[in-house]
Coordinates of N, CA and C in Angstrom, one line a residue:
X1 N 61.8 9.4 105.4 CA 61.6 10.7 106.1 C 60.2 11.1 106.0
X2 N 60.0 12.0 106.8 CA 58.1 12.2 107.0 C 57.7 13.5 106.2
X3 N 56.7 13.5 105.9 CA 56.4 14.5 104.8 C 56.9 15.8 105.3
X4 N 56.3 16.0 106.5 CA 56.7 17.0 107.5 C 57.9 17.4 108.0
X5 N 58.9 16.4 108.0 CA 59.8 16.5 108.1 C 61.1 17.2 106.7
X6 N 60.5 16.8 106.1 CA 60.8 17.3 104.2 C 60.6 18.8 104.6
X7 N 59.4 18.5 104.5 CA 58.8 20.3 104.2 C 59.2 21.2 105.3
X8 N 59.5 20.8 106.3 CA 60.2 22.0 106.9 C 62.0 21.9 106.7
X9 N 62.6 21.3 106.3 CA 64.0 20.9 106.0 C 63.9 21.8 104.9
X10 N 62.8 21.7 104.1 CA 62.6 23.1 102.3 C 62.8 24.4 103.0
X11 N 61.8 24.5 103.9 CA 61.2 26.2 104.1 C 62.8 26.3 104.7
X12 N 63.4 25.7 106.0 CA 64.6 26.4 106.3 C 65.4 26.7 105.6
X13 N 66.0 25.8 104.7 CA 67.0 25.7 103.0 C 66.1 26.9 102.7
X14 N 65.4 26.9 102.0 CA 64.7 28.1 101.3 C 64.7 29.6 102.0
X15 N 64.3 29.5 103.1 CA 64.4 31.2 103.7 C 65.6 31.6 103.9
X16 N 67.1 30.3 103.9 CA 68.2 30.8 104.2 C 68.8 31.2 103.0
X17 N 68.4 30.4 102.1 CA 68.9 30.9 100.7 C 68.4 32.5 100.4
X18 N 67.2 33.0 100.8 CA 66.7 34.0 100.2 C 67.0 35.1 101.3
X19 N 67.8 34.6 102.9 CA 68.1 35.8 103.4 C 69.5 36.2 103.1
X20 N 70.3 35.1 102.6 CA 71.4 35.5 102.0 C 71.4 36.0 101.0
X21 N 70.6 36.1 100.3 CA 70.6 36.6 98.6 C 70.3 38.0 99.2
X22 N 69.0 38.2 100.4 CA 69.0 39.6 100.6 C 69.8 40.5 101.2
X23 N 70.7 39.9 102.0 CA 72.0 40.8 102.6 C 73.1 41.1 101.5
X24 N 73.3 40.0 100.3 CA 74.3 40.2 99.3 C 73.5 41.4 98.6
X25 N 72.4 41.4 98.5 CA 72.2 42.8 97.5 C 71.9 43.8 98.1
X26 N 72.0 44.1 99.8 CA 72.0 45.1 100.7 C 73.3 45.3 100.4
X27 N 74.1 44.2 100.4 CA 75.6 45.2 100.4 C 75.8 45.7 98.6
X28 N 75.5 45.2 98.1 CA 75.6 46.2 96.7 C 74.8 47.2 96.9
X29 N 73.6 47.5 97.1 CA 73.1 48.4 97.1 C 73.9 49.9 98.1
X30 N 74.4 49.6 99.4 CA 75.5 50.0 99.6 C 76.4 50.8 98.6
X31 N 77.2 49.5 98.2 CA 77.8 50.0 97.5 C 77.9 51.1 96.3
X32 N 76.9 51.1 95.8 CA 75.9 51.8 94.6 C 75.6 53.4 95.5
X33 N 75.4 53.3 96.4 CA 74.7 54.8 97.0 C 75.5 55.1 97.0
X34 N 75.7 56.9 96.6 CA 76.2 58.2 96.6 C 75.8 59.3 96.9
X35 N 76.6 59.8 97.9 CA 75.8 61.2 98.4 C 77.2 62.1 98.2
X36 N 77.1 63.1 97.1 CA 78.7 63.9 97.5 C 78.9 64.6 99.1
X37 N 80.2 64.5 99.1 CA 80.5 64.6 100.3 C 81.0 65.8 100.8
X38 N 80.6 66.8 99.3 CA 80.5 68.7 99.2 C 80.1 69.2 98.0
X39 N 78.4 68.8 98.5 CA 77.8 69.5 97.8 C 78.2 70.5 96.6
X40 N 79.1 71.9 97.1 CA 79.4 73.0 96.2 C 79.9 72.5 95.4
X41 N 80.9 71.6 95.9 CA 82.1 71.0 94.9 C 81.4 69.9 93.8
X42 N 80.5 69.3 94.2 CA 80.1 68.7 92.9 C 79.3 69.3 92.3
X43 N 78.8 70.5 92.5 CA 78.2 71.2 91.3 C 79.1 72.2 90.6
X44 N 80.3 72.6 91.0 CA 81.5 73.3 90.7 C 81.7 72.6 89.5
X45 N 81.7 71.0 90.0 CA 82.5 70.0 88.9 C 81.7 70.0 87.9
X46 N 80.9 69.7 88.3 CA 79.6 69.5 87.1 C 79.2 70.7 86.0
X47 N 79.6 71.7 86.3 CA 79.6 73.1 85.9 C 80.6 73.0 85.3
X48 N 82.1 73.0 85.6 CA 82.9 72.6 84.8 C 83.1 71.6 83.8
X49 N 82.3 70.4 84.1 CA 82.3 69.5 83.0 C 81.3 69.9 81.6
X50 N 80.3 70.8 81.9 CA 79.4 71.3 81.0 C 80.6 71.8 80.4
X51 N 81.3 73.1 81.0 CA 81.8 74.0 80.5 C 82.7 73.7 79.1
X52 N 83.5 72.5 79.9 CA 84.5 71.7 78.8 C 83.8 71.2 77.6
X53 N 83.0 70.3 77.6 CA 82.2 69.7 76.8 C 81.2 70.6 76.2
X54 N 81.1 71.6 76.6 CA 79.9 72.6 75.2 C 81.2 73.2 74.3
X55 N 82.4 73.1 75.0 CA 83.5 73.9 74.0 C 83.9 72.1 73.0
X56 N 83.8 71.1 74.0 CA 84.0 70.1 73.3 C 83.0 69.8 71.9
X57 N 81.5 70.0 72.5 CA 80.8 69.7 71.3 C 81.0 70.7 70.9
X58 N 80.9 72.2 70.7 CA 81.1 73.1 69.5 C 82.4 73.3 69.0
X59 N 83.5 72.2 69.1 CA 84.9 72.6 68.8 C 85.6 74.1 68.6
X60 N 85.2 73.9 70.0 CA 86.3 75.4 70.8 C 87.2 74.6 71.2
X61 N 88.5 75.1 70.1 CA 89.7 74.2 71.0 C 90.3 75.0 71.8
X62 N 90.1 76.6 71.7 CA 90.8 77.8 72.6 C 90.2 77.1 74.1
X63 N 89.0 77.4 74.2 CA 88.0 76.5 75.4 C 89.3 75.8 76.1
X64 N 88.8 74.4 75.5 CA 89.5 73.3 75.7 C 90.6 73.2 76.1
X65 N 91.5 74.2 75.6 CA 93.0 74.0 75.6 C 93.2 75.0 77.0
X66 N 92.6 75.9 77.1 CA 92.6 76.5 78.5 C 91.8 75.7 79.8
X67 N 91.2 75.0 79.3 CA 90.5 74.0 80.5 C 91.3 73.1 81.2
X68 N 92.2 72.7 80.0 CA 93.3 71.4 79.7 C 95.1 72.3 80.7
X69 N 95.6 71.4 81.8 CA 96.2 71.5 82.5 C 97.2 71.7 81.2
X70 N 98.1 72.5 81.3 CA 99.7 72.3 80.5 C 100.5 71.0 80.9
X71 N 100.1 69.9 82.0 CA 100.9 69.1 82.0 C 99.7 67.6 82.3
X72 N 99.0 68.1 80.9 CA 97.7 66.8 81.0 C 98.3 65.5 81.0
X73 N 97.6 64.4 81.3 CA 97.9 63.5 80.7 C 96.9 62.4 81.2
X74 N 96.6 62.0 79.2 CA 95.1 62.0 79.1 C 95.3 60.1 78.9
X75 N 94.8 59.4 79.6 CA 94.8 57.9 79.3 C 93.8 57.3 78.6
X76 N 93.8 56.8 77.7 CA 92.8 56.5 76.7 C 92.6 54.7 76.6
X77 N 92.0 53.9 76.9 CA 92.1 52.5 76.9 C 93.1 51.9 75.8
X78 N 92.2 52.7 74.8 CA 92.2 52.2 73.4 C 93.7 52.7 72.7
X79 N 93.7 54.2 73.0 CA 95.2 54.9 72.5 C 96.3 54.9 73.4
X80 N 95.9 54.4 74.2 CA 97.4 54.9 75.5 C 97.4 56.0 76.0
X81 N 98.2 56.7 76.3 CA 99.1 57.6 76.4 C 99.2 58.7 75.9
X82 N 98.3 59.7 76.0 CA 98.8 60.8 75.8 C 99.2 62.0 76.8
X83 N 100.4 63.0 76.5 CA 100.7 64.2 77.3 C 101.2 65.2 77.0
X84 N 100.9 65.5 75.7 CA 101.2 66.8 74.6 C 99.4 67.3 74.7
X85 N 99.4 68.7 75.3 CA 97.9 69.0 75.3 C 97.9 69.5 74.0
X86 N 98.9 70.3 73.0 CA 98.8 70.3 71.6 C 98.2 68.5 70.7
X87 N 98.6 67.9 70.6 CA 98.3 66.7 70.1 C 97.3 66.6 70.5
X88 N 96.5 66.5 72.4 CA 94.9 66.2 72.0 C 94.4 67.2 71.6
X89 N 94.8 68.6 71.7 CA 93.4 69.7 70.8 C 93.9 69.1 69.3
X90 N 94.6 68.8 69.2 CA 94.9 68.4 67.3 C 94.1 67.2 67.1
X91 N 93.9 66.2 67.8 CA 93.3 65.0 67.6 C 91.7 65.3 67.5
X92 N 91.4 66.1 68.7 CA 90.5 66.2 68.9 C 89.8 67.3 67.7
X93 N 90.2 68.5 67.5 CA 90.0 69.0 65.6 C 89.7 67.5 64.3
X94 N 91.0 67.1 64.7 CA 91.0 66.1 63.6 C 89.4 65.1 63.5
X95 N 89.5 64.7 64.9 CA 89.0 63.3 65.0 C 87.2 63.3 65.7
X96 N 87.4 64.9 65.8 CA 85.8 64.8 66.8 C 85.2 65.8 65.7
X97 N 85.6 67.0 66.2 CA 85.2 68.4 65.5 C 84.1 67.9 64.3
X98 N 82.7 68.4 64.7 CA 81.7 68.4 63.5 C 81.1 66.7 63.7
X99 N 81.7 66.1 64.4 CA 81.6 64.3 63.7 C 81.1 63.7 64.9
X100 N 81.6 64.1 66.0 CA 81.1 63.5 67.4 C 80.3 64.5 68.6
X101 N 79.6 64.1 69.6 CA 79.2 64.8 70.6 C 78.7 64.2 71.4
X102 N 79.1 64.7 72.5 CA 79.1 64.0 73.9 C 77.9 64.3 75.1
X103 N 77.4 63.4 75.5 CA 76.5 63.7 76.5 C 76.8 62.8 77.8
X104 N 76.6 63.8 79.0 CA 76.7 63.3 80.4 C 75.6 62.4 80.4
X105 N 75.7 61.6 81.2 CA 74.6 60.8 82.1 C 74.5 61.1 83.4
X106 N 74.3 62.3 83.8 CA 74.0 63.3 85.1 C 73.7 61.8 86.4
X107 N 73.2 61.9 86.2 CA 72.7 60.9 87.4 C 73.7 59.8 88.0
X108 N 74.6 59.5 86.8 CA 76.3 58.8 87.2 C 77.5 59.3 87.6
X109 N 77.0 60.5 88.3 CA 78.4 61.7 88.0 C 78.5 61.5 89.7
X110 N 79.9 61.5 89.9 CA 80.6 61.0 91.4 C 81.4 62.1 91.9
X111 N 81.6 63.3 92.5 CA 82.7 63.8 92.9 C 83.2 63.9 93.9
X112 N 84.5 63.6 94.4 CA 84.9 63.7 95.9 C 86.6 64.7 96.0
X113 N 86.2 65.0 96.9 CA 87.6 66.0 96.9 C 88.6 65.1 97.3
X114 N 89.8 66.3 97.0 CA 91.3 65.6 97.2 C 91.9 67.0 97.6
X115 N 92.4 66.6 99.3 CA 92.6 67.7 99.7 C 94.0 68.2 99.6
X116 N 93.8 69.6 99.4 CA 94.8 70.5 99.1 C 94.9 70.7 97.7
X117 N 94.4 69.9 96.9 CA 94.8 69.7 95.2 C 93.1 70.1 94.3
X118 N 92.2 69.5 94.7 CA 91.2 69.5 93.8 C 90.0 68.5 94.1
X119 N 89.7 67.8 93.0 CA 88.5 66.7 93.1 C 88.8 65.5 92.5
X120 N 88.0 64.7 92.1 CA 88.4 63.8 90.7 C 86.7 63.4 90.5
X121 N 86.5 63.3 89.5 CA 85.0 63.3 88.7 C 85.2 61.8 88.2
X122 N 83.9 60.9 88.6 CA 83.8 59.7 87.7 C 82.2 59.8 87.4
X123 N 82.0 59.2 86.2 CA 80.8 59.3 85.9 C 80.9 58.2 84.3
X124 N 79.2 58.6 83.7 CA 79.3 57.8 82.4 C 78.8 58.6 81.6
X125 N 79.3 58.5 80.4 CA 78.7 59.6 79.5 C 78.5 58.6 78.2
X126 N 78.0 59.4 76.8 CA 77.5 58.3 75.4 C 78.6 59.5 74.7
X127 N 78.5 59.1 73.5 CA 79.7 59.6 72.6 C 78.5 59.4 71.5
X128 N 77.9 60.0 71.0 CA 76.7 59.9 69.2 C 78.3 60.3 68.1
X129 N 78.3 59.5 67.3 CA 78.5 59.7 65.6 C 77.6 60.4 65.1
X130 N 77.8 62.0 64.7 CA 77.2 62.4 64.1 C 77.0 62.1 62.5
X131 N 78.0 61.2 62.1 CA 78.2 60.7 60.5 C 76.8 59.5 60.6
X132 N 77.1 59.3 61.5 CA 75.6 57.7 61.6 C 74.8 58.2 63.0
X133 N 74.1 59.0 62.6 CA 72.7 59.2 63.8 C 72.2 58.2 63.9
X134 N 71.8 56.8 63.2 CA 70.9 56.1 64.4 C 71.9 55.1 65.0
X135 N 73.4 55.5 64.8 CA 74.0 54.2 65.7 C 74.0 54.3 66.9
X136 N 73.7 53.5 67.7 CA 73.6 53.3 69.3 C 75.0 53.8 70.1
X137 N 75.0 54.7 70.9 CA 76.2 54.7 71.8 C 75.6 54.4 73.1
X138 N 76.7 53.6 73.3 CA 76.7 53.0 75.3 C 77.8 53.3 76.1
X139 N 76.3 53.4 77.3 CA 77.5 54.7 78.2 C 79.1 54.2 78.3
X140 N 79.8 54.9 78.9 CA 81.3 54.5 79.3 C 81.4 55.7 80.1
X141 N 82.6 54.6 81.1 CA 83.4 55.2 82.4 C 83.8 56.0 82.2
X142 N 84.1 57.1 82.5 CA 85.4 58.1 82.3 C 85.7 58.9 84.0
X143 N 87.2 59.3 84.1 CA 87.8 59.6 85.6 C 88.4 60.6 84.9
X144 N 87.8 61.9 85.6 CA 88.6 63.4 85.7 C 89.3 63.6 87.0
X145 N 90.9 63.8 87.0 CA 91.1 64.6 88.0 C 90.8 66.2 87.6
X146 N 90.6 67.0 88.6 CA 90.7 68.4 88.4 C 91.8 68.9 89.4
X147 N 92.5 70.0 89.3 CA 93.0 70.8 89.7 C 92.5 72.1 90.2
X148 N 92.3 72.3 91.0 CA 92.1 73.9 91.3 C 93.4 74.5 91.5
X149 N 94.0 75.2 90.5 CA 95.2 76.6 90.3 C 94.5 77.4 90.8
X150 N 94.9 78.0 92.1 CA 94.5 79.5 92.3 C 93.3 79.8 92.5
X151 N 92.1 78.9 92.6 CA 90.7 79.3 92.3 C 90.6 78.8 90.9
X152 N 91.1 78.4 89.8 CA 91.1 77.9 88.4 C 90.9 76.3 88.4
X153 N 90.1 76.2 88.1 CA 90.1 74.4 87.4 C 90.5 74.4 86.3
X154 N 91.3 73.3 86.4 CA 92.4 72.8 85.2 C 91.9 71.0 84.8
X155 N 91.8 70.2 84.0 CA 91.7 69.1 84.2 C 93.2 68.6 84.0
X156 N 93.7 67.4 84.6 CA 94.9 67.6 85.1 C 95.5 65.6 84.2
X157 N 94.6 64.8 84.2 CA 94.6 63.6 84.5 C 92.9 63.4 83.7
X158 N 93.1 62.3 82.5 CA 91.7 61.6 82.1 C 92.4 60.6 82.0
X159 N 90.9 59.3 82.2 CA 91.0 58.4 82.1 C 89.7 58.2 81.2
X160 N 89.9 57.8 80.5 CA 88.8 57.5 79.1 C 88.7 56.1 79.0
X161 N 87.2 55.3 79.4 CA 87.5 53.9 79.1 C 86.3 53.6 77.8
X162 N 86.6 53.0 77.3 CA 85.5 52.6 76.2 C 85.2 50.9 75.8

């Protein structure tokens, strides 16, 4: 085969390989962009998720337990199943209160409405051990539905992945 014949046989192999690599990460990049699709509503959410989590870091379980729908039900990778909103303010006393605290990763936070009912919030947030300050926390998924009762957000539905 002729030299010339080689080297252009590379550059076609070669530019095709690299225009397919660039359409495959056009479409992730796609994928990855987010624009909320109501504004008010995702800063409503977002406002509400402060709201929950400053009662969560300062263990306000009154907070919490009024934020928390009466017919929660909170999925936890690791615990299963829960849907006694007594049991998570109890767990959460037991198991966080003083020991843990949670920070958003603002910039991960997703909200889309669900009409007639509410929203649902995904995002990533860190979880710090306040017993071991320099241990590393890495982000994790978590999925809120919310409920709007009446004008009231309720969180209705977690999904906690770790």
């Amino acid at each position: 085969m002729k030299k010339s014949t080689l080297l252009f046989t590379w550059m076609i192999v070669t530019v095709s390989f690299l225009s397919c690599k660039t359409e495959s990460e056009k479409k992730y990049d796609q994928i990855r962009e987010y624009s909320p699709v109501d504004k008010n509503l995702f800063n409503e959410i977002v406002a509400m998720d402060k709201e929950f989590f400053d009662a969560y870091n300062n263990c306000d379980l009154k907070k919490q337990a009024d934020i928390y729908s009466d017919e929660i039900e909170f999925f936890h990778d690791k615990g299963g199943l829960m849907t006694s909103k007594q049991d998570i303010i109890d767990g959460t006393e037991r198991n966080i209160c003083g020991k843990v605290t949670r920070t958003l990763i603002k910039e991960s936070v997703e909200v889309y409405p669900i009409n007639n009912y509410g929203a649902v919030q995904i995002g990533f947030h860190k979880y710090y051990n306040n017993q071991e300050p320099d241990a590393e926390s890495i982000p994790v998924k978590f999925i809120l539905i919310w409920h709007n009762q009446n004008g009231k957000w309720k969180i209705k539905k977690v999904v906690s992945l770790h």
